[in-house]
Amino acid sequence: MSGISIATWNINSVRLRAPSVAAWVAEADPDVLCLQEIKCLSEQFPEEAFREMGFRHFHIRGQKGMHGVAIASKLPLEDLPDEDLCPRSEARHQRVGVAGFELHNFYIPAGGDEPDPAINPRFAHKLEFLDKLESYFAGRAAAKTPLVLVGDFNIAPYEHDVWSHKQLLKVISHTPVEVDALERIRQAGRFSDVARELIPMDEKIYTWWSYRAKDWKAANRGRRLDHIWVSPELHDQAVAGGREALKVWDNVRSWEKPSDHAPVVLQLEL
């Protein structure tokens, strides 16, 4: 079988961290790289630096100073219309056609600090965004289009996706209302959460570690916020490579001036 490697990485400013991306790409060699929180306008994306990494095709949804998503690919991309899934029309979603499937790249809102939508507009926005995703993918499920969803979902859904399930139940990213909303989206689109298809539920998986920790590795208070999902049409291809098909590059979190997220890569057999 031939395959395609798909990477997702919240880069937390693509212009600042382009050298780190280049160093990582030289080692990981992804075919398609989906970035979130690029923090620049579309025309400010450092395309030349990415061309030097071997990418030739780009799809950018930028925003001044914040948010923003981008896809850099070694394979041709088909530009697909925006679906206006963000209630505030922020640059948090894009979709393209690549290698015979439809690829969605998401940067779901973090939601602020107080898990009460009545007093926290940022959390209310997050929940509204999730509701829109549920409706959207429920409406598309019957079409049986091969879909891959990646990105920073800003939700760690399962007990061992966080360093302490009990202590984080009231912390945004792991509250029951968010976890339930994400599960409704997964069920609406009949998606498979590839990481948990390949790695047992009782095994810890993290993709994010706070900047607040003096020594992130020693503390290891992580969360799995970055995800790769596939629709039923691609399930077998996503799991064909076994556990080794999915990798969290957590060593990158120790590099100089790192993002607080690590890249996640799936080898999808086609």
Tab-separated table of C-alpha atoms in Angstrom:
chain	number	residue	atom	x	y	z
A	1	MET	CA	0.000	0.000	0.000
A	2	SER	CA	1.032	3.566	-0.606
A	3	GLY	CA	0.538	6.067	2.168
A	4	ILE	CA	0.309	9.719	3.044
A	5	SER	CA	1.547	11.265	6.282
A	6	ILE	CA	-0.662	13.975	7.757
A	7	ALA	CA	0.628	16.203	10.541
A	8	THR	CA	-1.189	18.620	12.824
A	9	TRP	CA	0.562	21.211	14.981
A	10	ASN	CA	-0.595	24.274	16.875
A	11	ILE	CA	2.488	26.330	16.118
A	12	ASN	CA	1.587	29.417	18.179
A	13	SER	CA	2.994	31.935	15.623
A	14	VAL	CA	4.264	30.507	12.367
A	15	ARG	CA	6.609	33.389	11.603
A	16	LEU	CA	8.312	33.095	14.982
A	17	ARG	CA	8.681	29.325	14.773
A	18	ALA	CA	9.326	28.723	11.075
A	19	PRO	CA	12.940	27.649	11.836
A	20	SER	CA	11.652	25.055	14.314
A	21	VAL	CA	9.145	23.820	11.753
A	22	ALA	CA	11.957	23.455	9.217
A	23	ALA	CA	14.076	21.449	11.657
A	24	TRP	CA	11.156	19.193	12.479
A	25	VAL	CA	10.094	18.715	8.848
A	26	ALA	CA	13.647	17.669	7.969
A	27	GLU	CA	13.255	14.826	10.455
A	28	ALA	CA	9.568	13.907	10.223
A	29	ASP	CA	9.035	14.529	6.483
A	30	PRO	CA	5.221	14.900	6.495
A	31	ASP	CA	3.362	15.033	3.193
A	32	VAL	CA	0.705	17.397	4.519
A	33	LEU	CA	1.228	19.773	7.441
A	34	CYS	CA	-1.793	21.387	9.087
A	35	LEU	CA	-1.010	24.311	11.363
A	36	GLN	CA	-3.165	26.196	13.838
A	37	GLU	CA	-2.769	29.542	15.589
A	38	ILE	CA	-0.495	30.893	12.849
A	39	LYS	CA	-1.118	34.452	14.137
A	40	CYS	CA	-0.695	36.284	10.842
A	41	LEU	CA	-2.617	37.456	7.827
A	42	SER	CA	-2.721	35.106	4.857
A	43	GLU	CA	-0.312	37.271	2.877
A	44	GLN	CA	2.148	37.280	5.799
A	45	PHE	CA	2.519	33.498	5.870
A	46	PRO	CA	6.229	32.655	5.311
A	47	GLU	CA	5.571	30.656	2.164
A	48	GLU	CA	9.140	30.852	0.864
A	49	ALA	CA	10.463	29.220	4.039
A	50	PHE	CA	7.984	26.387	3.568
A	51	ARG	CA	8.934	25.999	-0.085
A	52	GLU	CA	12.480	25.464	1.100
A	53	MET	CA	11.134	22.648	3.294
A	54	GLY	CA	9.737	20.934	0.181
A	55	PHE	CA	6.116	22.094	0.263
A	56	ARG	CA	4.624	23.329	-3.005
A	57	HIS	CA	0.932	23.744	-2.305
A	58	PHE	CA	-0.663	26.047	0.259
A	59	HIS	CA	-4.068	26.894	1.674
A	60	ILE	CA	-4.033	29.744	4.197
A	61	ARG	CA	-6.771	31.235	6.338
A	62	GLY	CA	-5.046	34.002	8.269
A	63	GLN	CA	-6.159	36.638	10.735
A	64	LYS	CA	-4.361	39.645	12.085
A	65	GLY	CA	-2.539	38.957	15.327
A	66	MET	CA	-4.420	35.828	16.392
A	67	HIS	CA	-6.013	32.538	15.393
A	68	GLY	CA	-5.447	31.455	11.797
A	69	VAL	CA	-5.005	28.045	10.158
A	70	ALA	CA	-2.796	26.899	7.300
A	71	ILE	CA	-2.091	23.790	5.259
A	72	ALA	CA	1.250	23.234	3.529
A	73	SER	CA	1.389	20.199	1.271
A	74	LYS	CA	3.715	18.300	-1.023
A	75	LEU	CA	0.602	17.051	-2.820
A	76	PRO	CA	-1.864	19.159	-4.826
A	77	LEU	CA	-4.673	20.752	-2.838
A	78	GLU	CA	-8.194	21.469	-4.014
A	79	ASP	CA	-9.577	24.665	-2.505
A	80	LEU	CA	-13.024	23.968	-1.066
A	81	PRO	CA	-15.439	26.730	-0.020
A	82	ASP	CA	-15.518	27.913	3.567
A	83	GLU	CA	-18.448	26.589	5.594
A	84	ASP	CA	-18.702	29.496	8.063
A	85	LEU	CA	-18.533	27.171	11.057
A	86	CYS	CA	-17.143	29.725	13.502
A	87	PRO	CA	-19.924	31.782	15.119
A	88	ARG	CA	-17.635	34.849	15.197
A	89	SER	CA	-16.296	34.272	11.672
A	90	GLU	CA	-12.746	33.952	12.998
A	91	ALA	CA	-10.056	32.126	11.022
A	92	ARG	CA	-10.478	28.787	12.799
A	93	HIS	CA	-11.366	26.358	10.026
A	94	GLN	CA	-10.419	25.421	6.493
A	95	ARG	CA	-11.066	22.500	4.201
A	96	VAL	CA	-9.337	21.165	1.118
A	97	GLY	CA	-9.371	18.133	-1.092
A	98	VAL	CA	-6.172	16.090	-1.112
A	99	ALA	CA	-5.298	12.556	-2.242
A	100	GLY	CA	-8.953	11.631	-2.741
A	101	PHE	CA	-10.345	12.741	0.626
A	102	GLU	CA	-11.579	15.938	2.234
A	103	LEU	CA	-9.304	17.382	4.907
A	104	HIS	CA	-10.581	19.750	7.609
A	105	ASN	CA	-8.180	21.737	9.779
A	106	PHE	CA	-9.635	23.180	13.009
A	107	TYR	CA	-8.560	25.554	15.714
A	108	ILE	CA	-11.459	25.311	18.147
A	109	PRO	CA	-11.625	28.155	20.695
A	110	ALA	CA	-9.868	27.568	24.002
A	111	GLY	CA	-12.777	29.027	25.968
A	112	GLY	CA	-11.106	31.168	28.603
A	113	ASP	CA	-10.883	30.279	32.287
A	114	GLU	CA	-14.386	30.166	33.762
A	115	PRO	CA	-16.482	27.162	32.614
A	116	ASP	CA	-19.788	29.013	32.792
A	117	PRO	CA	-21.206	30.345	29.508
A	118	ALA	CA	-23.511	32.712	31.391
A	119	ILE	CA	-20.577	34.769	32.664
A	120	ASN	CA	-17.816	33.832	30.216
A	121	PRO	CA	-18.492	34.854	26.585
A	122	ARG	CA	-15.420	32.947	25.406
A	123	PHE	CA	-16.766	29.703	26.813
A	124	ALA	CA	-20.202	30.416	25.348
A	125	HIS	CA	-18.506	30.933	21.977
A	126	LYS	CA	-16.707	27.609	22.280
A	127	LEU	CA	-19.908	25.724	23.051
A	128	GLU	CA	-21.740	27.419	20.187
A	129	PHE	CA	-18.900	26.464	17.837
A	130	LEU	CA	-19.165	22.841	18.966
A	131	ASP	CA	-22.940	22.864	18.439
A	132	LYS	CA	-22.432	24.088	14.873
A	133	LEU	CA	-19.937	21.328	14.191
A	134	GLU	CA	-22.367	18.701	15.435
A	135	SER	CA	-25.114	19.958	13.117
A	136	TYR	CA	-22.754	20.309	10.172
A	137	PHE	CA	-21.273	16.826	10.351
A	138	ALA	CA	-24.635	15.218	11.132
A	139	GLY	CA	-25.891	16.754	7.905
A	140	ARG	CA	-22.963	15.364	5.934
A	141	ALA	CA	-22.797	11.819	7.319
A	142	ALA	CA	-25.170	10.310	4.757
A	143	ALA	CA	-23.022	11.516	1.854
A	144	LYS	CA	-20.234	9.140	2.902
A	145	THR	CA	-17.507	11.502	1.768
A	146	PRO	CA	-14.078	10.334	3.016
A	147	LEU	CA	-13.152	12.909	5.672
A	148	VAL	CA	-10.108	13.574	7.824
A	149	LEU	CA	-10.446	16.063	10.691
A	150	VAL	CA	-7.327	17.386	12.366
A	151	GLY	CA	-6.330	20.219	14.600
A	152	ASP	CA	-6.276	21.746	18.021
A	153	PHE	CA	-9.713	20.860	19.336
A	154	ASN	CA	-8.864	22.357	22.752
A	155	ILE	CA	-10.624	19.443	24.431
A	156	ALA	CA	-9.040	16.439	26.119
A	157	PRO	CA	-11.967	14.013	26.088
A	158	TYR	CA	-10.922	10.924	28.032
A	159	GLU	CA	-9.692	10.182	31.529
A	160	HIS	CA	-6.142	9.430	30.430
A	161	ASP	CA	-5.986	12.374	28.024
A	162	VAL	CA	-5.169	14.568	31.034
A	163	TRP	CA	-2.683	14.316	33.868
A	164	SER	CA	-5.455	14.264	36.486
A	165	HIS	CA	-9.030	13.519	35.506
A	166	LYS	CA	-10.348	14.375	38.970
A	167	GLN	CA	-8.511	17.705	39.292
A	168	LEU	CA	-9.398	18.894	35.789
A	169	LEU	CA	-13.118	18.134	35.732
A	170	LYS	CA	-13.839	21.812	36.389
A	171	VAL	CA	-11.024	23.123	34.185
A	172	ILE	CA	-11.874	24.220	30.659
A	173	SER	CA	-10.756	21.630	28.092
A	174	HIS	CA	-11.879	18.682	30.232
A	175	THR	CA	-15.255	19.711	31.634
A	176	PRO	CA	-18.136	17.278	31.107
A	177	VAL	CA	-20.078	19.758	28.948
A	178	GLU	CA	-17.168	20.070	26.502
A	179	VAL	CA	-16.388	16.361	26.498
A	180	ASP	CA	-20.038	15.539	25.847
A	181	ALA	CA	-20.226	18.092	23.031
A	182	LEU	CA	-17.134	16.657	21.364
A	183	GLU	CA	-18.508	13.136	21.644
A	184	ARG	CA	-21.755	14.248	19.987
A	185	ILE	CA	-19.716	15.596	17.065
A	186	ARG	CA	-17.798	12.336	16.813
A	187	GLN	CA	-20.990	10.312	16.803
A	188	ALA	CA	-22.771	12.673	14.396
A	189	GLY	CA	-20.073	12.125	11.783
A	190	ARG	CA	-19.369	8.513	12.837
A	191	PHE	CA	-15.726	9.519	13.199
A	192	SER	CA	-12.932	7.437	14.671
A	193	ASP	CA	-10.535	9.118	17.093
A	194	VAL	CA	-7.426	7.546	15.587
A	195	ALA	CA	-5.170	7.964	18.610
A	196	ARG	CA	-7.599	6.033	20.781
A	197	GLU	CA	-8.175	3.444	18.066
A	198	LEU	CA	-4.456	2.654	18.156
A	199	ILE	CA	-3.461	3.350	21.774
A	200	PRO	CA	-5.300	1.755	24.724
A	201	MET	CA	-7.684	3.963	26.701
A	202	ASP	CA	-5.797	3.363	29.951
A	203	GLU	CA	-2.539	4.737	28.524
A	204	LYS	CA	-1.744	8.412	28.977
A	205	ILE	CA	-1.407	10.517	25.810
A	206	TYR	CA	-0.554	14.223	25.884
A	207	THR	CA	0.054	16.729	23.093
A	208	TRP	CA	0.128	19.968	25.122
A	209	TRP	CA	2.043	21.120	28.200
A	210	SER	CA	1.597	24.535	29.798
A	211	TYR	CA	4.259	27.208	29.545
A	212	ARG	CA	3.708	27.804	33.264
A	213	ALA	CA	5.613	24.694	34.292
A	214	LYS	CA	9.262	25.437	35.012
A	215	ASP	CA	10.187	21.954	33.835
A	216	TRP	CA	7.355	20.658	31.638
A	217	LYS	CA	8.889	17.198	31.281
A	218	ALA	CA	9.414	16.654	35.007
A	219	ALA	CA	5.932	17.909	35.865
A	220	ASN	CA	4.348	16.167	32.842
A	221	ARG	CA	0.985	17.784	33.491
A	222	GLY	CA	-0.186	17.390	29.939
A	223	ARG	CA	-3.432	17.199	28.004
A	224	ARG	CA	-4.340	15.651	24.661
A	225	LEU	CA	-5.798	18.647	22.852
A	226	ASP	CA	-4.623	17.855	19.321
A	227	HIS	CA	-6.549	15.257	17.369
A	228	ILE	CA	-6.828	13.322	14.128
A	229	TRP	CA	-10.219	11.846	13.287
A	230	VAL	CA	-11.356	9.933	10.212
A	231	SER	CA	-14.765	9.061	8.799
A	232	PRO	CA	-15.784	5.395	8.411
A	233	GLU	CA	-14.631	5.373	4.793
A	234	LEU	CA	-11.017	5.826	5.967
A	235	HIS	CA	-11.035	3.859	9.203
A	236	ASP	CA	-9.219	0.816	7.891
A	237	GLN	CA	-6.595	2.934	6.147
A	238	ALA	CA	-5.999	4.926	9.344
A	239	VAL	CA	-5.362	1.888	11.523
A	240	ALA	CA	-3.619	-0.288	8.914
A	241	GLY	CA	-0.175	0.686	10.137
A	242	GLY	CA	-0.902	-0.229	13.746
A	243	ARG	CA	0.286	1.734	16.725
A	244	GLU	CA	3.361	2.993	14.893
A	245	ALA	CA	1.115	4.784	12.393
A	246	LEU	CA	0.472	7.593	14.873
A	247	LYS	CA	3.212	9.535	16.616
A	248	VAL	CA	3.270	12.449	19.060
A	249	TRP	CA	6.601	14.243	18.653
A	250	ASP	CA	6.784	15.309	22.293
A	251	ASN	CA	10.549	15.898	22.146
A	252	VAL	CA	9.860	19.057	20.129
A	253	ARG	CA	8.322	20.602	23.257
A	254	SER	CA	11.888	20.846	24.657
A	255	TRP	CA	13.310	22.780	21.703
A	256	GLU	CA	14.294	26.421	21.987
A	257	LYS	CA	11.290	28.787	22.041
A	258	PRO	CA	8.808	25.934	21.541
A	259	SER	CA	5.120	25.945	20.974
A	260	ASP	CA	3.236	24.558	23.958
A	261	HIS	CA	1.849	21.900	21.592
A	262	ALA	CA	3.687	18.970	20.018
A	263	PRO	CA	3.170	17.831	16.417
A	264	VAL	CA	1.010	14.764	15.854
A	265	VAL	CA	1.452	12.656	12.713
A	266	LEU	CA	-0.669	9.912	11.165
A	267	GLN	CA	0.484	7.601	8.402
A	268	LEU	CA	-2.700	7.004	6.396
A	269	GLU	CA	-2.491	4.024	4.054
A	270	LEU	CA	-4.263	4.613	0.744
